[in-house]
mmCIF file of C-alpha atoms and ligand atoms in Angstrom:
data_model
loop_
_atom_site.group_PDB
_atom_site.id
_atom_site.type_symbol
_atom_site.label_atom_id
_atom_site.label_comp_id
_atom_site.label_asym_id
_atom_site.label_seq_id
_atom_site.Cartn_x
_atom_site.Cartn_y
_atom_site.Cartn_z
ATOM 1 C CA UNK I 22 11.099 -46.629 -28.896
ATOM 2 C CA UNK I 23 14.364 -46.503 -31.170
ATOM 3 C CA UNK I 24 13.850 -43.252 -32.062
ATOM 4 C CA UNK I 25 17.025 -40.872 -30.198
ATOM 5 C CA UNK I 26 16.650 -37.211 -30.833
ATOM 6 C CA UNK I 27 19.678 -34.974 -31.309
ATOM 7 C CA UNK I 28 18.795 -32.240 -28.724
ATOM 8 C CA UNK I 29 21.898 -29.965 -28.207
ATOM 9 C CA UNK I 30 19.804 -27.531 -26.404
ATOM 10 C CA UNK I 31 18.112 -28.838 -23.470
ATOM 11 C CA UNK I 32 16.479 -26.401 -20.765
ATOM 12 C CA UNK I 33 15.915 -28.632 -18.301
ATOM 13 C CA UNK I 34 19.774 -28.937 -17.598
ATOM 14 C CA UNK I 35 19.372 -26.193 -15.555
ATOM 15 C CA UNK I 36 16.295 -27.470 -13.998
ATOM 16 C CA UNK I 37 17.319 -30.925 -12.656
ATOM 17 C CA UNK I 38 18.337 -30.185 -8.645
ATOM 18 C CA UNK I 39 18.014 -27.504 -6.028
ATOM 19 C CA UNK I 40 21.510 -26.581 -6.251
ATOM 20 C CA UNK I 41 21.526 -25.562 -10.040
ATOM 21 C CA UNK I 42 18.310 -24.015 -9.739
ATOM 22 C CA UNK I 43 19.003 -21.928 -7.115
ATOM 23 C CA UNK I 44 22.141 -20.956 -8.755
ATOM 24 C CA UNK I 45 19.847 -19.106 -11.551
ATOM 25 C CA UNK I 46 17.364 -17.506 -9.092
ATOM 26 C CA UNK I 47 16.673 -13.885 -10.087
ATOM 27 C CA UNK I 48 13.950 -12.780 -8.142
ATOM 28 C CA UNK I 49 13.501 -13.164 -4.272
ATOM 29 C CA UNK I 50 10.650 -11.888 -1.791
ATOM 30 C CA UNK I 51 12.261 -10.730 1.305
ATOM 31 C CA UNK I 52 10.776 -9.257 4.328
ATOM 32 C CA UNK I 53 12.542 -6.270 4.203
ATOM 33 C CA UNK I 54 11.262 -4.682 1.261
ATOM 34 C CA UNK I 55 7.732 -5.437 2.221
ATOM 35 C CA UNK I 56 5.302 -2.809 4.408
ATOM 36 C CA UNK I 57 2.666 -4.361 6.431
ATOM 37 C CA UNK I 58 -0.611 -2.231 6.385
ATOM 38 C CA UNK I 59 -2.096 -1.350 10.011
ATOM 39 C CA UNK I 60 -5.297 -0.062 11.338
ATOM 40 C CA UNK I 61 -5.635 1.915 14.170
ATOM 41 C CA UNK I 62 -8.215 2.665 16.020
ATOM 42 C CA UNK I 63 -9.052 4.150 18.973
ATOM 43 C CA UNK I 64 -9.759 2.514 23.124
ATOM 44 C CA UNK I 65 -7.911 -0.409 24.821
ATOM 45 C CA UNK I 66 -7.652 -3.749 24.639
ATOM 46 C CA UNK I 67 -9.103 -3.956 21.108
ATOM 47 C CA UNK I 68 -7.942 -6.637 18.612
ATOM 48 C CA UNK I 69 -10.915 -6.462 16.244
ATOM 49 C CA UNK I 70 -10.773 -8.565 13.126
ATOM 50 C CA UNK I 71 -12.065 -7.651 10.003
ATOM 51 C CA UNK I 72 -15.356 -10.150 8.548
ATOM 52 C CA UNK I 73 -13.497 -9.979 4.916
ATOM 53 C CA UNK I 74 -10.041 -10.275 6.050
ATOM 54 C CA UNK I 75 -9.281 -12.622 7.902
ATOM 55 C CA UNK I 76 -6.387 -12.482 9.850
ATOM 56 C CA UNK I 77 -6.158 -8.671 9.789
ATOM 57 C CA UNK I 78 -7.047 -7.071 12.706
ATOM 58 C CA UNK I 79 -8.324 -3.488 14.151
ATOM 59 C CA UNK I 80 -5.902 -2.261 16.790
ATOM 60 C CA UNK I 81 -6.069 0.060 19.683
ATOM 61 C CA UNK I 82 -2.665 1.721 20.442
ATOM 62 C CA UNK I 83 -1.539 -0.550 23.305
ATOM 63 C CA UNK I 84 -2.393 -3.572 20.740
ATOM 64 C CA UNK I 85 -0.590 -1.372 18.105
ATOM 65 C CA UNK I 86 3.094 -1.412 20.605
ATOM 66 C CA UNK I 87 3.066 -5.017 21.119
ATOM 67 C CA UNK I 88 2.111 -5.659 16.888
ATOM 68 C CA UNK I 89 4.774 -2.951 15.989
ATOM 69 C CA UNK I 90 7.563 -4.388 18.253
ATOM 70 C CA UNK I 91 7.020 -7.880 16.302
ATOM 71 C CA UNK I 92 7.016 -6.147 12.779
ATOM 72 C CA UNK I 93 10.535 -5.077 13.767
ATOM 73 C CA UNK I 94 11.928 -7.866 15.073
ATOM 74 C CA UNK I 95 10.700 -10.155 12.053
ATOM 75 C CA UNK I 96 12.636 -7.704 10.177
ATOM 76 C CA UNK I 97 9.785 -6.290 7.692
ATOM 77 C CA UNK I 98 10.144 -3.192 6.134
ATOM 78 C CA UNK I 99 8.283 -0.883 7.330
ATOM 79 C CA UNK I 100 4.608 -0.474 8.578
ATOM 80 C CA UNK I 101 1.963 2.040 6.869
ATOM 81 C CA UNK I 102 -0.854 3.302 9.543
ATOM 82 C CA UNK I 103 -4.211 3.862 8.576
ATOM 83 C CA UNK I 104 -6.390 5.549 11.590
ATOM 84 C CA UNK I 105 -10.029 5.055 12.191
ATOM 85 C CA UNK I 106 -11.445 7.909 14.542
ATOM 86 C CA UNK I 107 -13.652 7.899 17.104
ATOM 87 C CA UNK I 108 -15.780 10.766 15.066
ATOM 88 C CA UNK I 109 -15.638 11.897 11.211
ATOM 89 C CA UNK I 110 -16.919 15.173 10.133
ATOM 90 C CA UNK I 111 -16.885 16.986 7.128
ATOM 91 C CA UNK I 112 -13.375 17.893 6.551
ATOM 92 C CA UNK I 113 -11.838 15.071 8.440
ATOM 93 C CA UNK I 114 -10.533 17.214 11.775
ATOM 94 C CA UNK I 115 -9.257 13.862 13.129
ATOM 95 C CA UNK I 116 -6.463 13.505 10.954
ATOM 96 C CA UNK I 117 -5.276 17.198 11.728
ATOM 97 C CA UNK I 118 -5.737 17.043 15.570
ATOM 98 C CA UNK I 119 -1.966 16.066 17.380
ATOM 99 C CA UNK I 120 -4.440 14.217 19.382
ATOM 100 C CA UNK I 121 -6.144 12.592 16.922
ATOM 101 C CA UNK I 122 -5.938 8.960 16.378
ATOM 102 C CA UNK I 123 -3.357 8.547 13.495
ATOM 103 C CA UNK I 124 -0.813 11.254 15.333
ATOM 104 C CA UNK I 125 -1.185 8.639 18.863
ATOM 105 C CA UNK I 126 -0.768 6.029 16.632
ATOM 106 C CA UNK I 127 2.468 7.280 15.277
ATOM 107 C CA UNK I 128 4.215 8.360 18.723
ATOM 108 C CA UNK I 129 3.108 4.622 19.726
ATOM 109 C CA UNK I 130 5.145 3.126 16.921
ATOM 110 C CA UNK I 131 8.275 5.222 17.491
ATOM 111 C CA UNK I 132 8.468 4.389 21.059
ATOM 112 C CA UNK I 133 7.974 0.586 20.708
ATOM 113 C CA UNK I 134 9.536 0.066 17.662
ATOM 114 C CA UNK I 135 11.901 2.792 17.127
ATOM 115 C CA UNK I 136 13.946 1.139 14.380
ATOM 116 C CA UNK I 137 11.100 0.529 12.321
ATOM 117 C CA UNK I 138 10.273 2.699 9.276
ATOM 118 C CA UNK I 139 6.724 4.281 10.345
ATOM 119 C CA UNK I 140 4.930 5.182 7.146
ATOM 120 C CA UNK I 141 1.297 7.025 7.638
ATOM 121 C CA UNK I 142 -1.415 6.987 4.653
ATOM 122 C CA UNK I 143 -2.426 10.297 3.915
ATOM 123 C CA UNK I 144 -5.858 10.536 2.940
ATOM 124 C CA UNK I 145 -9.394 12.074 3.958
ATOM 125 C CA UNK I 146 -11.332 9.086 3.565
ATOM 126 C CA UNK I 147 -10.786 7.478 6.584
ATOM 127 C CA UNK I 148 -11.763 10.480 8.497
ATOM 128 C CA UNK I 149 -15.132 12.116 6.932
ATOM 129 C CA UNK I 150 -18.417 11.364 7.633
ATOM 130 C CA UNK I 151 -18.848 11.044 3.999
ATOM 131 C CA UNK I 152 -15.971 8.829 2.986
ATOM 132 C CA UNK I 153 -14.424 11.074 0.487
ATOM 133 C CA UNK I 154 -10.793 11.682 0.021
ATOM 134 C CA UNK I 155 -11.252 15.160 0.879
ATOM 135 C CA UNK I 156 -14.021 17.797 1.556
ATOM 136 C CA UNK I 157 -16.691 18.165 -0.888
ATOM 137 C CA UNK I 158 -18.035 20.951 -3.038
ATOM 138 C CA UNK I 159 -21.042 21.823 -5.366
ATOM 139 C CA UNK I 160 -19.887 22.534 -8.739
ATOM 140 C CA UNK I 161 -22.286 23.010 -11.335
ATOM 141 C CA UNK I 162 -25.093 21.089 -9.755
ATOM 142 C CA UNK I 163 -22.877 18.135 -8.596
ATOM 143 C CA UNK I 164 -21.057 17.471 -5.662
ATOM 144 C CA UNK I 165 -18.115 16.443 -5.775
ATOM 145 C CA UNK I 166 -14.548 16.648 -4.278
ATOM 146 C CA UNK I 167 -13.149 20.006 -3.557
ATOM 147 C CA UNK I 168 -9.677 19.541 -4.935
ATOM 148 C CA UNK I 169 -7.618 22.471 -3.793
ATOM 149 C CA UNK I 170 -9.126 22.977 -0.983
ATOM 150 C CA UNK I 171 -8.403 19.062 0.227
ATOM 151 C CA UNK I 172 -5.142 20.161 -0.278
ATOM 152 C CA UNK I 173 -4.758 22.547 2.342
ATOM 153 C CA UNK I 174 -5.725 19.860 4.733
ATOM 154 C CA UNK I 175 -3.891 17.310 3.357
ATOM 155 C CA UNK I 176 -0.908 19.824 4.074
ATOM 156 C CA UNK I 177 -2.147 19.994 7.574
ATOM 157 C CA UNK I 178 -2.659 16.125 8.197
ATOM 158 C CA UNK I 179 0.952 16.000 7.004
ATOM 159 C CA UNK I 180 2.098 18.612 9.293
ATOM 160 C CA UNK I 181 0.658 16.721 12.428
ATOM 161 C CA UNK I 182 2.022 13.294 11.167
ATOM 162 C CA UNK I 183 5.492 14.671 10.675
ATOM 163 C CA UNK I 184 5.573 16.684 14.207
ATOM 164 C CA UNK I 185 4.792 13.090 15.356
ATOM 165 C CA UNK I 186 7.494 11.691 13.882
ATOM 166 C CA UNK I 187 6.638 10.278 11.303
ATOM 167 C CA UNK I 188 9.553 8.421 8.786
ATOM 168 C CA UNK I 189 7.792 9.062 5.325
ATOM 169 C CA UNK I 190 4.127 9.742 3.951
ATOM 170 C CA UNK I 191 2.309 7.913 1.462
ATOM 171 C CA UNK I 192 -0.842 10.478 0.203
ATOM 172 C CA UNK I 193 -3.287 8.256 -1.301
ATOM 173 C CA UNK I 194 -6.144 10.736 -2.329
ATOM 174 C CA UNK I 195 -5.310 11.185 -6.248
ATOM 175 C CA UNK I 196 -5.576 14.801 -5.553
ATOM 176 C CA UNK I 197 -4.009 17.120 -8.178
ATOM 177 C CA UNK I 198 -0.757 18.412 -6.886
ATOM 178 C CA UNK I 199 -1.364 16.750 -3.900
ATOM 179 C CA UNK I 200 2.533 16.046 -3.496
ATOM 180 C CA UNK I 201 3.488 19.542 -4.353
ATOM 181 C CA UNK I 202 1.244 20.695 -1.940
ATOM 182 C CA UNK I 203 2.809 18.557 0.943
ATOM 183 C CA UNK I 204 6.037 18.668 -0.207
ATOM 184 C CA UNK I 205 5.448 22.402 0.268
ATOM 185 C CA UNK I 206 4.207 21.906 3.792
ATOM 186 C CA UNK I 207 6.784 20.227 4.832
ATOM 187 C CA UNK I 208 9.879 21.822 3.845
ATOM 188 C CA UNK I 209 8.519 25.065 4.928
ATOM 189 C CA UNK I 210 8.234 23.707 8.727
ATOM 190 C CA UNK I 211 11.872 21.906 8.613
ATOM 191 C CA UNK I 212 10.878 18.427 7.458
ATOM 192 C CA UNK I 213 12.977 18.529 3.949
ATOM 193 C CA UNK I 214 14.199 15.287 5.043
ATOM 194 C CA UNK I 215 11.187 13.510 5.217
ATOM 195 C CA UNK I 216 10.359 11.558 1.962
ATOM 196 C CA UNK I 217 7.253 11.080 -0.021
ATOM 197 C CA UNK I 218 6.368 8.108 -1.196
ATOM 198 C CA UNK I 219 3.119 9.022 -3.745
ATOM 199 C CA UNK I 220 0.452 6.601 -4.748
ATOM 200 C CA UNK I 221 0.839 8.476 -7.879
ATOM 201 C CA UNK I 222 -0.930 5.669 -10.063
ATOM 202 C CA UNK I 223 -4.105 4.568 -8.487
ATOM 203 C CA UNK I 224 -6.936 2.993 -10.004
ATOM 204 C CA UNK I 225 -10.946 3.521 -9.286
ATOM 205 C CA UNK I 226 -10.875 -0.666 -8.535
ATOM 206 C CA UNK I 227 -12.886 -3.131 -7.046
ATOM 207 C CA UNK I 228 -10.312 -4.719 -5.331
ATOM 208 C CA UNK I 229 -10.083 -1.578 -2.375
ATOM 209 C CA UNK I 230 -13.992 -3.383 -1.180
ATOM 210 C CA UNK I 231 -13.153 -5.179 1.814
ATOM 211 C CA UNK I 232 -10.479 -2.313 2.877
ATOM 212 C CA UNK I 233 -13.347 0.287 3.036
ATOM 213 C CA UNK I 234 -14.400 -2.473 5.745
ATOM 214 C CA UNK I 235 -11.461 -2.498 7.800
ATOM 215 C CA UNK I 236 -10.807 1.183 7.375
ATOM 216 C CA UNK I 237 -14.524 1.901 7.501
ATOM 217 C CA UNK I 238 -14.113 4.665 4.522
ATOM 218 C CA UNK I 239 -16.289 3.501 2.564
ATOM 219 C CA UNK I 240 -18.081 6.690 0.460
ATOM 220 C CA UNK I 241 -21.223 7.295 1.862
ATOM 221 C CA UNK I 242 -22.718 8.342 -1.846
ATOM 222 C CA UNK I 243 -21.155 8.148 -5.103
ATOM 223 C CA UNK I 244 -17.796 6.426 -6.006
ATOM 224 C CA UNK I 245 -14.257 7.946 -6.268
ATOM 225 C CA UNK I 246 -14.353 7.197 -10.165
ATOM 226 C CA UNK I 247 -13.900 11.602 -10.247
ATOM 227 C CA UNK I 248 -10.525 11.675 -8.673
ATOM 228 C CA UNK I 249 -8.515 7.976 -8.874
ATOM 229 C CA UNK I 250 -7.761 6.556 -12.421
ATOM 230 C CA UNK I 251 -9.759 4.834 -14.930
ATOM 231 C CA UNK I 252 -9.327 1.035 -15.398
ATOM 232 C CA UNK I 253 -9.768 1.607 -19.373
ATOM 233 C CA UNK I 254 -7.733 4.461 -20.211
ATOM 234 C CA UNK I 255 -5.012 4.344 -22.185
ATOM 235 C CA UNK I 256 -2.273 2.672 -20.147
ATOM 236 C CA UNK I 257 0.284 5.658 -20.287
ATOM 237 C CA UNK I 258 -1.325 7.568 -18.357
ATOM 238 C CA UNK I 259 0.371 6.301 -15.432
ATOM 239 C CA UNK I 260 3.318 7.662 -17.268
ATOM 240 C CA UNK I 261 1.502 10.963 -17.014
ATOM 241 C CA UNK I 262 0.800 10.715 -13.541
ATOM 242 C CA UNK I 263 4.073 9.445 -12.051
ATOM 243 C CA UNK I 264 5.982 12.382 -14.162
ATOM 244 C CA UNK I 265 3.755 14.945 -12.489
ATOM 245 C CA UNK I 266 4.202 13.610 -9.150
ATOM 246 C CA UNK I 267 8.196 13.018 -9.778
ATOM 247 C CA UNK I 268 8.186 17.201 -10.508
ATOM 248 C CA UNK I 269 6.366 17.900 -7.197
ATOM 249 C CA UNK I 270 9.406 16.154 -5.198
ATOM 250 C CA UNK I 271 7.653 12.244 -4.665
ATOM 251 C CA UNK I 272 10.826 9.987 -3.356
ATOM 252 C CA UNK I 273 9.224 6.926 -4.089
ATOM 253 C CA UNK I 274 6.248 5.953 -6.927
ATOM 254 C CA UNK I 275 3.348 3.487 -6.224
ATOM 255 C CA UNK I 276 0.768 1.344 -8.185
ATOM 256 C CA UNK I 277 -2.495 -0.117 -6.783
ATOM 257 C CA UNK I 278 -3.960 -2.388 -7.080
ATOM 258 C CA UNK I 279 -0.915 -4.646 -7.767
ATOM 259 C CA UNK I 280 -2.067 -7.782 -9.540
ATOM 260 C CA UNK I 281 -4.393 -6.777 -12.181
ATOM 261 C CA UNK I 282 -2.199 -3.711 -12.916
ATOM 262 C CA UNK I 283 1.290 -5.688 -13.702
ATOM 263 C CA UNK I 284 1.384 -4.641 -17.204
ATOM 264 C CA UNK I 285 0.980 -1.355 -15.323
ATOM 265 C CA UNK I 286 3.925 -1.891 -12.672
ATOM 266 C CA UNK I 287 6.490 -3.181 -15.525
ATOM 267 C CA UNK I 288 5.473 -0.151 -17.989
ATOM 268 C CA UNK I 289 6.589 2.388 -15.025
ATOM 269 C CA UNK I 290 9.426 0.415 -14.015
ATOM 270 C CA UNK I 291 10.773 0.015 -18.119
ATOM 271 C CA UNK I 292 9.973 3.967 -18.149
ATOM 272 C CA UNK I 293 11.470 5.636 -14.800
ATOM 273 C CA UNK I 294 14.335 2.739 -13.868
ATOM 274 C CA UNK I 295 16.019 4.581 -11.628
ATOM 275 C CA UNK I 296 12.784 5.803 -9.606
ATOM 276 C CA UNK I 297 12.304 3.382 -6.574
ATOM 277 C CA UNK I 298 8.836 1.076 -7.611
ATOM 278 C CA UNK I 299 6.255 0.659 -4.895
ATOM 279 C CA UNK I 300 3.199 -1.704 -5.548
ATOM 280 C CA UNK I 301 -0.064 -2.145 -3.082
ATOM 281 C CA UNK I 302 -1.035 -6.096 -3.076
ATOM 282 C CA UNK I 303 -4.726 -4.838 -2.306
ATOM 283 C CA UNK I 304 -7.581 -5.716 0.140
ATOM 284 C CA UNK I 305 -9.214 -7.429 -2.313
ATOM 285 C CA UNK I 306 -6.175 -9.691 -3.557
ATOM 286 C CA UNK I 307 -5.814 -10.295 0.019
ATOM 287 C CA UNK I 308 -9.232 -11.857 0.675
ATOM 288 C CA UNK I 309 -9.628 -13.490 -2.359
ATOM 289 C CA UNK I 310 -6.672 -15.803 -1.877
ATOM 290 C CA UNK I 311 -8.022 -16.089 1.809
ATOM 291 C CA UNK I 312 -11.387 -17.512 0.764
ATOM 292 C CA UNK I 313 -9.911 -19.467 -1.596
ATOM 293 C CA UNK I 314 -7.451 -21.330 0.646
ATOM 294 C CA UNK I 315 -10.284 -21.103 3.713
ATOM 295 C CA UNK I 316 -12.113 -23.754 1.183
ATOM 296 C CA UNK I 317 -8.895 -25.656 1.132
ATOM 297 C CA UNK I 318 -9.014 -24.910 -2.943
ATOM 298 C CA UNK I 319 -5.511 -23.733 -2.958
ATOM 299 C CA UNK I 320 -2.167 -23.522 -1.059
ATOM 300 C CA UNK I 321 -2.268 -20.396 0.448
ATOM 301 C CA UNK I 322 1.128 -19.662 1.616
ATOM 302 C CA UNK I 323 2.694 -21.278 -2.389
ATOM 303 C CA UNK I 324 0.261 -19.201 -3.888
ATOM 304 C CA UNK I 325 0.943 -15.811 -1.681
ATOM 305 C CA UNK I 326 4.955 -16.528 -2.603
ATOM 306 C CA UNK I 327 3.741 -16.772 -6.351
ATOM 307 C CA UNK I 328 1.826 -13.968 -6.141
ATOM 308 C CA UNK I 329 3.908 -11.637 -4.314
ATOM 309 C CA UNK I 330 6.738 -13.019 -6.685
ATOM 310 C CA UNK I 331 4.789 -12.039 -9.470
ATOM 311 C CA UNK I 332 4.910 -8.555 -8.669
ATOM 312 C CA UNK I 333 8.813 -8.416 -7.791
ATOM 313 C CA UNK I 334 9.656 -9.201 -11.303
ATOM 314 C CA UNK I 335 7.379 -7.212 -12.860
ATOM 315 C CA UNK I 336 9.297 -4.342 -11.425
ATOM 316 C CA UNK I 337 8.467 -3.525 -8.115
ATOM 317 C CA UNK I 338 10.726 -3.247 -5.143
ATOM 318 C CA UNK I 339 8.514 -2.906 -2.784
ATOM 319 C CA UNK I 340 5.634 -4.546 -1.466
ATOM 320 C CA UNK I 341 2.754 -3.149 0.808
ATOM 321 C CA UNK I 342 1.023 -6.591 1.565
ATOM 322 C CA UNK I 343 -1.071 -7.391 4.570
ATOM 323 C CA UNK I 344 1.042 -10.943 4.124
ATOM 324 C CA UNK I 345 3.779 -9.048 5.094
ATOM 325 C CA UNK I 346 4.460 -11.248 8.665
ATOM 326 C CA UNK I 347 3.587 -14.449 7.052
ATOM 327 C CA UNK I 348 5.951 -14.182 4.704
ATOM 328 C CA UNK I 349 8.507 -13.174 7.105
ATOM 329 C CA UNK I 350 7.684 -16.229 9.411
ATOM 330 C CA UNK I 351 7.259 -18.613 6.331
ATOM 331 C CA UNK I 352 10.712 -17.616 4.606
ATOM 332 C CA UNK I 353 12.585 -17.703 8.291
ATOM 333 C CA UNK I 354 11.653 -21.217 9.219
HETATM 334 C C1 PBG C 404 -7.326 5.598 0.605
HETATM 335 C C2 PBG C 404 -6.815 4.208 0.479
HETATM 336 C C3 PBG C 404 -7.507 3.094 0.021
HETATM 337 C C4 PBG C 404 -6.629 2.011 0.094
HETATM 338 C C5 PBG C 404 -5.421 2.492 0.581
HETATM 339 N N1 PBG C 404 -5.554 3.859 0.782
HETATM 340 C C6 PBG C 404 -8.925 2.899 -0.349
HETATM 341 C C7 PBG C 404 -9.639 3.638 -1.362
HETATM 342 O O1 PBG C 404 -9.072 4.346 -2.207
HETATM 343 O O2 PBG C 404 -10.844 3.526 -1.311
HETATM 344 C C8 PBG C 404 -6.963 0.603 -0.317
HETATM 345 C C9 PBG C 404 -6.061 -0.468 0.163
HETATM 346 C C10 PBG C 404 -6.594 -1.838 0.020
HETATM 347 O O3 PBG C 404 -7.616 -2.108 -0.643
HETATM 348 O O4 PBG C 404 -5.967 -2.738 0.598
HETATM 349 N N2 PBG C 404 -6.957 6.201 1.798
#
């Protein structure tokens, strides 16, 4: 034990106490830049949980004021809404009724929570009888998604959302031109203001399974592998895909899933800097930590911080996680 190493350099120094440590934090999770996914659907009194995600709940609108009026107080970001209708059809009608479930559930969350940036998902899925982000056609002996066309009534979901009052609106059907299309809509009824934020880079992934539960949008035949992204193709694509949707007027820029696509998230953050960075911490991230910790195999709420971490420095300044109050609880006490 004689031997004394000359060790100039010694990383630890900055390692030994809180105090120093803190002192070379970089990255932090706050509440505020985090939006809390919410589904709505329609009756009274109903706080339906979801089998595969625990802790995340089916609400009707008078559930929705009293969870909305929370989210703001807790001082979370924003909310994004996510209807369920009472009845899907072919084209989705729901979705483009001022009646219709995700247009109630908008009105409910500017009365309750008025301060509170109300986002609204705007997709088909959640709305037709077949599950498909928009309405389907038959081309050459195939059906399959009717793109321009699903734009018309994306325009129109759009339309109802913002004469809601809606804050911003997140399309998520990986439509072509989708955001052109609505940013059209918009401006030409006097809603210029109202920002876009574009899941421009969205995968054909696994990890959506236990949302198609909760949102029950799950496609009836086929898979979306004909409109969202492929897992294996080359990874600037996404660079393709956020520069189209960046020319059609999107505000803001998403990636989902968010953990097995960080290479993803820090290749558009390195490319568009100065474009906020929005990441989706997915259904199926959500419930596999949850089963996980429900076995007592891990330390859920260290492991959620890591995780959501994770994602902060590989660009992103935002967060949609269904953590989202649990993190605002955890870091506040
Ligand atoms: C489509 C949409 C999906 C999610 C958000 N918006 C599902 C899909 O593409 O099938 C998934 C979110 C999650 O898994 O948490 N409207």
């Amino acid at each position: 034990m004689d031997y004394e190493p000359y060790l100039p350099v010694r990383p630890r120094r900055l390692r030994q106490n809180p105090a120093v440590r803190k002192l070379v934090t970089e990255y932090r999770v706050t509440p505020e830049r985090l939006i809390l996914p919410l589904f709505v659907r329609e009756g009274s009194g109903v706080r339906q949980e979801i089998p595969s995600m625990p802790g995340v709940f089916q609400l009707s609108p008078d559930q929705l004021a009293e969870e909305v009026r929370e989210v703001q107080d807790l001082g979370i970001g924003g909310v994004i809404l996510f209807g369920i209708p009472e009845k899907k059809d072919e084209v989705g009608s729901d979705a483009m009724s001022p009646d219709g479930i995700i247009a109630q559930a908008v009105r409910v969350c500017k009365k309750n929570a008025p301060e509170l940036l109300c986002v609204t998902d705007v997709c088909c899925c959640e709305y037709t009888s077949h599950g498909h982000c928009g309405c389907l056609k038959e081309i050459g002996g195939r059906t399959d998604v009717d793109n321009d066309t699903t734009l018309e009534l994306l325009k129109r979901q759009t339309l109802v959302q913002a004469e809601a009052g809606v804050d911003m609106v997140a399309p998520s059907g990986m439509m072509d031109g989708m955001v052109g299309a609505i940013r059209e809509g918009l401006d030409e009824h006097g809603f210029e203001h109202l920002p876009i934020m574009s899941y421009a880079v969205k995968y054909a992934s696994a990890f959506y399974g236990p949302f198609r539960d909760a949102a029950e949008s799950a496609p009836q035949f086929g898979d979306r592998r004909s409109y969202q992204m492929a897992p294996d193709a080359v990874a600037e694509t996404a660079l393709r895909e956020v520069e189209l949707d960046l020319s059609e007027g999107a505000d803001i820029i998403m990636v989902k899933p968010a953990l097995a696509y960080l290479d993803i998230v820090r290749l558009v953050h390195d490319s568009f800097p100065e474009v906020p960075l929005a990441t989706y911490n997915v259904s199926g991230e959500y419930s596999m930590i949850k089963a996980a910790a429900a076995q007592g195999w891990i330390d859920e709420k260290s492991v959620v911080l890591e995780t959501l971490l994770a994602m902060t420095r590989a660009g992103a300044g935002i967060i949609l996680t269904y953590w989202a109050k649990d993190v605002a609880y955890s870091i506040g006490s």
